[in-house]
PDB file of C-alpha atoms in Angstrom:
ATOM      1  CA  UNK S   1       0.428   0.396  -0.376  1.00 53.00           C
ATOM      2  CA  UNK S   2       1.775   3.342  -0.995  1.00 59.00           C
ATOM      3  CA  UNK S   3       2.194   6.190   2.308  1.00 68.00           C
ATOM      4  CA  UNK S   4      -0.685   8.710   2.686  1.00 74.00           C
ATOM      5  CA  UNK S   5       0.136  11.961   1.048  1.00 74.00           C
ATOM      6  CA  UNK S   6      -0.058  15.190   2.759  1.00 79.00           C
ATOM      7  CA  UNK S   7      -2.971  18.111   1.786  1.00 79.00           C
ATOM      8  CA  UNK S   8       0.424  20.650   1.421  1.00 79.00           C
ATOM      9  CA  UNK S   9       1.675  18.059  -0.541  1.00 77.00           C
ATOM     10  CA  UNK S  10      -1.279  17.842  -2.728  1.00 74.00           C
ATOM     11  CA  UNK S  11      -2.041  21.543  -2.830  1.00 74.00           C
ATOM     12  CA  UNK S  12       1.631  22.063  -3.728  1.00 72.00           C
ATOM     13  CA  UNK S  13       1.118  18.904  -6.810  1.00 67.00           C
ATOM     14  CA  UNK S  14      -1.625  21.166  -8.196  1.00 65.00           C
ATOM     15  CA  UNK S  15      -0.353  24.078  -7.991  1.00 63.00           C
ATOM     16  CA  UNK S  16       2.980  23.403 -10.118  1.00 61.00           C
ATOM     17  CA  UNK S  17       0.504  22.208 -12.563  1.00 61.00           C
ATOM     18  CA  UNK S  18      -0.678  25.220 -12.929  1.00 58.00           C
ATOM     19  CA  UNK S  19       2.563  27.358 -13.671  1.00 62.00           C
ATOM     20  CA  UNK S  20       2.555  29.908 -16.330  1.00 70.00           C
ATOM     21  CA  UNK S  21       4.895  31.839 -17.712  1.00 72.00           C
ATOM     22  CA  UNK S  22       5.048  35.775 -18.282  1.00 71.00           C
ATOM     23  CA  UNK S  23       7.302  36.725 -21.487  1.00 70.00           C
ATOM     24  CA  UNK S  24       9.130  39.605 -20.293  1.00 66.00           C
ATOM     25  CA  UNK S  25       7.826  42.712 -23.379  1.00 65.00           C
ATOM     26  CA  UNK S  26       4.934  42.519 -21.251  1.00 66.00           C
ATOM     27  CA  UNK S  27       6.271  43.562 -17.586  1.00 70.00           C
ATOM     28  CA  UNK S  28       9.470  44.788 -18.543  1.00 71.00           C
ATOM     29  CA  UNK S  29       9.449  48.544 -20.121  1.00 68.00           C
ATOM     30  CA  UNK S  30      13.342  48.178 -20.891  1.00 69.00           C
ATOM     31  CA  UNK S  31      12.423  45.267 -23.417  1.00 66.00           C
ATOM     32  CA  UNK S  32       9.235  47.075 -23.874  1.00 62.00           C
ATOM     33  CA  UNK S  33      11.534  49.773 -25.278  1.00 63.00           C
ATOM     34  CA  UNK S  34      13.149  47.807 -27.991  1.00 65.00           C
ATOM     35  CA  UNK S  35       9.936  46.630 -29.901  1.00 58.00           C
ATOM     36  CA  UNK S  36      10.504  49.273 -32.305  1.00 53.00           C
ATOM     37  CA  UNK S  37       7.146  48.245 -34.480  1.00 58.00           C
ATOM     38  CA  UNK S  38       4.647  47.789 -30.556  1.00 57.00           C
ATOM     39  CA  UNK S  39       6.206  50.476 -28.723  1.00 53.00           C
ATOM     40  CA  UNK S  40       2.199  50.960 -26.168  1.00 56.00           C
ATOM     41  CA  UNK S  41       2.388  47.878 -24.490  1.00 55.00           C
ATOM     42  CA  UNK S  42       2.166  48.910 -21.039  1.00 62.00           C
ATOM     43  CA  UNK S  43       0.441  52.412 -20.449  1.00 64.00           C
ATOM     44  CA  UNK S  44       2.676  55.812 -19.644  1.00 65.00           C
ATOM     45  CA  UNK S  45       2.992  56.830 -16.464  1.00 66.00           C
ATOM     46  CA  UNK S  46       0.219  60.407 -16.035  1.00 70.00           C
ATOM     47  CA  UNK S  47       2.737  61.149 -12.976  1.00 74.00           C
ATOM     48  CA  UNK S  48       4.884  64.092 -14.042  1.00 77.00           C
ATOM     49  CA  UNK S  49       8.610  63.704 -12.756  1.00 83.00           C
ATOM     50  CA  UNK S  50      10.300  66.463 -12.040  1.00 84.00           C
ATOM     51  CA  UNK S  51      13.805  67.391 -12.736  1.00 89.00           C
ATOM     52  CA  UNK S  52      16.820  67.376  -9.832  1.00 91.00           C
ATOM     53  CA  UNK S  53      17.599  71.208 -10.580  1.00 92.00           C
ATOM     54  CA  UNK S  54      13.998  71.856  -9.204  1.00 91.00           C
ATOM     55  CA  UNK S  55      13.978  68.965  -6.838  1.00 91.00           C
ATOM     56  CA  UNK S  56      17.425  70.288  -5.202  1.00 92.00           C
ATOM     57  CA  UNK S  57      15.377  73.918  -4.270  1.00 90.00           C
ATOM     58  CA  UNK S  58      12.280  72.398  -3.340  1.00 87.00           C
ATOM     59  CA  UNK S  59      14.064  70.546  -1.414  1.00 88.00           C
ATOM     60  CA  UNK S  60      16.283  74.029   0.040  1.00 89.00           C
ATOM     61  CA  UNK S  61      12.657  75.941   0.227  1.00 85.00           C
ATOM     62  CA  UNK S  62      11.532  72.792   2.488  1.00 83.00           C
ATOM     63  CA  UNK S  63      14.518  73.401   5.110  1.00 83.00           C
ATOM     64  CA  UNK S  64      14.113  76.972   4.930  1.00 83.00           C
ATOM     65  CA  UNK S  65      10.506  77.610   4.889  1.00 79.00           C
ATOM     66  CA  UNK S  66       9.009  74.285   6.444  1.00 74.00           C
ATOM     67  CA  UNK S  67       6.680  72.713   5.133  1.00 71.00           C
ATOM     68  CA  UNK S  68       2.956  74.044   3.500  1.00 70.00           C
ATOM     69  CA  UNK S  69      -0.580  72.915   4.978  1.00 68.00           C
ATOM     70  CA  UNK S  70      -2.272  74.105   2.108  1.00 66.00           C
ATOM     71  CA  UNK S  71      -4.223  77.048   3.320  1.00 72.00           C
ATOM     72  CA  UNK S  72      -2.740  80.148   2.167  1.00 74.00           C
ATOM     73  CA  UNK S  73      -3.395  83.622   3.281  1.00 75.00           C
ATOM     74  CA  UNK S  74      -3.446  87.295   2.112  1.00 77.00           C
ATOM     75  CA  UNK S  75      -2.829  90.548   4.758  1.00 75.00           C
ATOM     76  CA  UNK S  76      -6.385  91.320   4.349  1.00 77.00           C
ATOM     77  CA  UNK S  77      -7.751  87.817   6.093  1.00 78.00           C
ATOM     78  CA  UNK S  78      -3.927  88.011   9.186  1.00 78.00           C
ATOM     79  CA  UNK S  79      -5.444  91.616   9.374  1.00 76.00           C
ATOM     80  CA  UNK S  80      -1.557  93.100  10.183  1.00 74.00           C
ATOM     81  CA  UNK S  81      -0.912  96.139  10.694  1.00 70.00           C
ATOM     82  CA  UNK S  82       0.080  99.089   7.475  1.00 71.00           C
ATOM     83  CA  UNK S  83       3.922  99.694   8.233  1.00 74.00           C
ATOM     84  CA  UNK S  84       4.311 104.178  10.084  1.00 72.00           C
ATOM     85  CA  UNK S  85       0.617 103.248  11.377  1.00 67.00           C
ATOM     86  CA  UNK S  86       0.278 104.074  14.516  1.00 73.00           C
ATOM     87  CA  UNK S  87      -1.852 101.555  16.785  1.00 72.00           C
ATOM     88  CA  UNK S  88      -3.756 102.868  19.390  1.00 75.00           C
ATOM     89  CA  UNK S  89      -4.277 100.944  22.838  1.00 78.00           C
ATOM     90  CA  UNK S  90      -7.933 100.198  23.316  1.00 78.00           C
ATOM     91  CA  UNK S  91      -9.355 101.513  20.499  1.00 75.00           C
ATOM     92  CA  UNK S  92     -11.154  99.171  17.362  1.00 75.00           C
ATOM     93  CA  UNK S  93     -11.332 100.112  14.441  1.00 71.00           C
ATOM     94  CA  UNK S  94     -14.766  99.240  12.008  1.00 71.00           C
ATOM     95  CA  UNK S  95     -14.258  97.546   9.661  1.00 71.00           C
ATOM     96  CA  UNK S  96     -16.746  96.812   6.558  1.00 67.00           C
ATOM     97  CA  UNK S  97     -18.976  99.199   4.569  1.00 67.00           C
ATOM     98  CA  UNK S  98     -18.988 103.052   5.533  1.00 68.00           C
ATOM     99  CA  UNK S  99     -21.194 104.890   4.920  1.00 69.00           C
ATOM    100  CA  UNK S 100     -24.476 104.100   5.587  1.00 68.00           C
ATOM    101  CA  UNK S 101     -27.717 105.159   7.235  1.00 68.00           C
ATOM    102  CA  UNK S 102     -30.789 103.477   8.688  1.00 73.00           C
ATOM    103  CA  UNK S 103     -33.782 105.618   8.310  1.00 73.00           C
ATOM    104  CA  UNK S 104     -36.492 104.138  10.655  1.00 75.00           C
ATOM    105  CA  UNK S 105     -39.762 104.323   8.082  1.00 74.00           C
ATOM    106  CA  UNK S 106     -41.741 106.931  11.114  1.00 78.00           C
ATOM    107  CA  UNK S 107     -38.928 110.010  10.181  1.00 80.00           C
ATOM    108  CA  UNK S 108     -40.320 111.490   7.666  1.00 81.00           C
ATOM    109  CA  UNK S 109     -37.659 114.543   7.925  1.00 83.00           C
ATOM    110  CA  UNK S 110     -34.606 112.979   7.370  1.00 81.00           C
ATOM    111  CA  UNK S 111     -36.672 110.472   4.618  1.00 81.00           C
ATOM    112  CA  UNK S 112     -37.310 113.857   3.005  1.00 82.00           C
ATOM    113  CA  UNK S 113     -33.680 115.541   3.212  1.00 81.00           C
ATOM    114  CA  UNK S 114     -33.153 113.000   1.626  1.00 78.00           C
ATOM    115  CA  UNK S 115     -34.867 113.095  -1.045  1.00 78.00           C
ATOM    116  CA  UNK S 116     -34.459 116.215  -2.290  1.00 77.00           C
ATOM    117  CA  UNK S 117     -30.007 115.665  -1.747  1.00 76.00           C
ATOM    118  CA  UNK S 118     -30.686 112.844  -3.915  1.00 74.00           C
ATOM    119  CA  UNK S 119     -32.492 114.230  -6.573  1.00 69.00           C
ATOM    120  CA  UNK S 120     -30.845 117.266  -6.331  1.00 66.00           C
ATOM    121  CA  UNK S 121     -28.180 116.772  -9.476  1.00 65.00           C
ATOM    122  CA  UNK S 122     -30.423 115.448 -11.917  1.00 65.00           C
ATOM    123  CA  UNK S 123     -33.337 118.572 -11.185  1.00 61.00           C
ATOM    124  CA  UNK S 124     -31.073 121.322 -11.594  1.00 60.00           C
ATOM    125  CA  UNK S 125     -30.738 120.477 -15.135  1.00 64.00           C
ATOM    126  CA  UNK S 126     -33.934 123.034 -16.121  1.00 68.00           C
ATOM    127  CA  UNK S 127     -34.910 125.148 -13.596  1.00 71.00           C
ATOM    128  CA  UNK S 128     -34.661 129.003 -13.168  1.00 77.00           C
ATOM    129  CA  UNK S 129     -32.791 130.486 -10.656  1.00 80.00           C
ATOM    130  CA  UNK S 130     -35.776 130.636  -8.260  1.00 84.00           C
ATOM    131  CA  UNK S 131     -36.523 127.335  -8.840  1.00 81.00           C
ATOM    132  CA  UNK S 132     -33.406 126.528  -7.907  1.00 80.00           C
ATOM    133  CA  UNK S 133     -33.172 128.941  -4.944  1.00 85.00           C
ATOM    134  CA  UNK S 134     -36.303 127.731  -3.229  1.00 85.00           C
ATOM    135  CA  UNK S 135     -34.906 124.318  -3.583  1.00 82.00           C
ATOM    136  CA  UNK S 136     -31.546 125.124  -1.877  1.00 84.00           C
ATOM    137  CA  UNK S 137     -34.184 126.942   1.012  1.00 89.00           C
ATOM    138  CA  UNK S 138     -36.061 124.053   2.057  1.00 87.00           C
ATOM    139  CA  UNK S 139     -32.615 121.584   1.467  1.00 86.00           C
ATOM    140  CA  UNK S 140     -31.108 124.110   4.351  1.00 89.00           C
ATOM    141  CA  UNK S 141     -34.558 123.854   6.242  1.00 90.00           C
ATOM    142  CA  UNK S 142     -34.489 121.310   6.709  1.00 88.00           C
ATOM    143  CA  UNK S 143     -31.376 120.458   7.603  1.00 88.00           C
ATOM    144  CA  UNK S 144     -32.224 123.659  10.324  1.00 91.00           C
ATOM    145  CA  UNK S 145     -34.792 121.490  11.279  1.00 90.00           C
ATOM    146  CA  UNK S 146     -32.808 118.178  12.242  1.00 88.00           C
ATOM    147  CA  UNK S 147     -29.887 119.728  14.197  1.00 90.00           C
ATOM    148  CA  UNK S 148     -32.975 121.409  16.256  1.00 92.00           C
ATOM    149  CA  UNK S 149     -33.902 118.205  17.109  1.00 89.00           C
ATOM    150  CA  UNK S 150     -30.464 116.197  17.512  1.00 89.00           C
ATOM    151  CA  UNK S 151     -29.827 119.087  20.347  1.00 93.00           C
ATOM    152  CA  UNK S 152     -33.096 118.233  21.553  1.00 92.00           C
ATOM    153  CA  UNK S 153     -32.193 115.276  21.521  1.00 91.00           C
ATOM    154  CA  UNK S 154     -29.136 115.521  23.319  1.00 93.00           C
ATOM    155  CA  UNK S 155     -30.550 117.637  25.909  1.00 93.00           C
ATOM    156  CA  UNK S 156     -32.820 115.336  26.942  1.00 92.00           C
ATOM    157  CA  UNK S 157     -30.520 112.690  27.431  1.00 92.00           C
ATOM    158  CA  UNK S 158     -27.779 114.956  29.822  1.00 93.00           C
ATOM    159  CA  UNK S 159     -31.265 115.786  32.003  1.00 93.00           C
ATOM    160  CA  UNK S 160     -32.718 112.313  31.626  1.00 92.00           C
ATOM    161  CA  UNK S 161     -28.479 110.970  32.391  1.00 92.00           C
ATOM    162  CA  UNK S 162     -29.034 114.447  35.418  1.00 92.00           C
ATOM    163  CA  UNK S 163     -32.388 112.675  36.536  1.00 91.00           C
ATOM    164  CA  UNK S 164     -30.439 109.864  37.991  1.00 91.00           C
ATOM    165  CA  UNK S 165     -27.747 110.765  38.989  1.00 92.00           C
ATOM    166  CA  UNK S 166     -29.559 112.982  41.234  1.00 91.00           C
ATOM    167  CA  UNK S 167     -31.920 110.316  42.432  1.00 90.00           C
ATOM    168  CA  UNK S 168     -29.054 107.566  42.795  1.00 91.00           C
ATOM    169  CA  UNK S 169     -27.140 110.182  45.329  1.00 90.00           C
ATOM    170  CA  UNK S 170     -30.767 110.673  47.252  1.00 90.00           C
ATOM    171  CA  UNK S 171     -31.856 107.361  47.857  1.00 90.00           C
ATOM    172  CA  UNK S 172     -27.569 107.038  48.961  1.00 90.00           C
ATOM    173  CA  UNK S 173     -28.258 110.130  51.126  1.00 90.00           C
ATOM    174  CA  UNK S 174     -31.487 108.786  52.896  1.00 90.00           C
ATOM    175  CA  UNK S 175     -29.414 104.993  53.633  1.00 90.00           C
ATOM    176  CA  UNK S 176     -26.558 107.034  54.589  1.00 90.00           C
ATOM    177  CA  UNK S 177     -29.279 108.645  57.567  1.00 90.00           C
ATOM    178  CA  UNK S 178     -31.121 105.577  58.269  1.00 90.00           C
ATOM    179  CA  UNK S 179     -27.670 104.085  58.888  1.00 89.00           C
ATOM    180  CA  UNK S 180     -26.687 106.149  60.959  1.00 89.00           C
ATOM    181  CA  UNK S 181     -29.866 106.591  63.172  1.00 89.00           C
ATOM    182  CA  UNK S 182     -29.630 102.665  62.867  1.00 89.00           C
ATOM    183  CA  UNK S 183     -26.329 103.738  64.199  1.00 86.00           C
ATOM    184  CA  UNK S 184     -27.248 105.665  67.175  1.00 85.00           C
ATOM    185  CA  UNK S 185     -30.627 103.625  68.680  1.00 84.00           C
ATOM    186  CA  UNK S 186     -28.128 100.963  68.842  1.00 84.00           C
ATOM    187  CA  UNK S 187     -26.271 103.285  71.075  1.00 83.00           C
ATOM    188  CA  UNK S 188     -28.451 104.475  73.559  1.00 82.00           C
ATOM    189  CA  UNK S 189     -29.346 101.669  73.851  1.00 81.00           C
ATOM    190  CA  UNK S 190     -26.390 100.591  75.438  1.00 79.00           C
ATOM    191  CA  UNK S 191     -26.021 102.416  77.659  1.00 73.00           C
ATOM    192  CA  UNK S 192     -29.016 102.565  78.818  1.00 64.00           C
ATOM    193  CA  UNK S 193     -28.105  99.178  81.199  1.00 59.00           C
ATOM    194  CA  UNK S 194     -24.667 101.117  82.470  1.00 57.00           C
ATOM    195  CA  UNK S 195     -26.768 103.587  83.779  1.00 55.00           C
ATOM    196  CA  UNK S 196     -29.728 100.807  86.081  1.00 55.00           C
ATOM    197  CA  UNK S 197     -26.287  99.459  87.582  1.00 57.00           C
ATOM    198  CA  UNK S 198     -27.584  99.951  91.617  1.00 62.00           C
ATOM    199  CA  UNK S 199     -24.205 100.111  93.621  1.00 67.00           C
ATOM    200  CA  UNK S 200     -24.557  98.277  96.863  1.00 69.00           C
ATOM    201  CA  UNK S 201     -22.351  99.726 100.041  1.00 69.00           C
ATOM    202  CA  UNK S 202     -21.550  97.185 102.667  1.00 72.00           C
ATOM    203  CA  UNK S 203     -21.509  98.668 105.894  1.00 58.00           C
TER     204      UNK S 203
END
């Protein structure tokens, strides 16, 4: 009886039967180049190879500046102050659109002034001197009214602040009086039992 064959031996015997031989022409690039009539047997690499000089330059840059993380910021994004400009501590510079004014819907005075001043350049195309003077007078009047209103608003704000300070002062004064009165009462209460003490004398 023949000896029993192991599984690994069987597997290796089976594998040996299915061996294939690949030609060097398809696998080796040098062999491919030797065939002049068949130049494109293996696909050419799409990756671009850098020259030795460029590689050296890149390595020098990496040594000097370090590797980039992919993000690049400009001066505006970094908020770098411009040269020869004094930086005032505690003052925040406003950024964004300038000259933007928001007017209330009920504020007719400011709206009229805006309309008159906007239409100013279109109206002066063909108008007489009398019309022009009248229009300018209207604009001046509106400006005067606006200035008066601003002054009134300032005065009212000041008065409100004064009243607030006065009320605070009166509250503080009344508190001081109450504290003083309570202190006086405490002192009087502590003095009374001392007076009432009787002295006993022995004969």
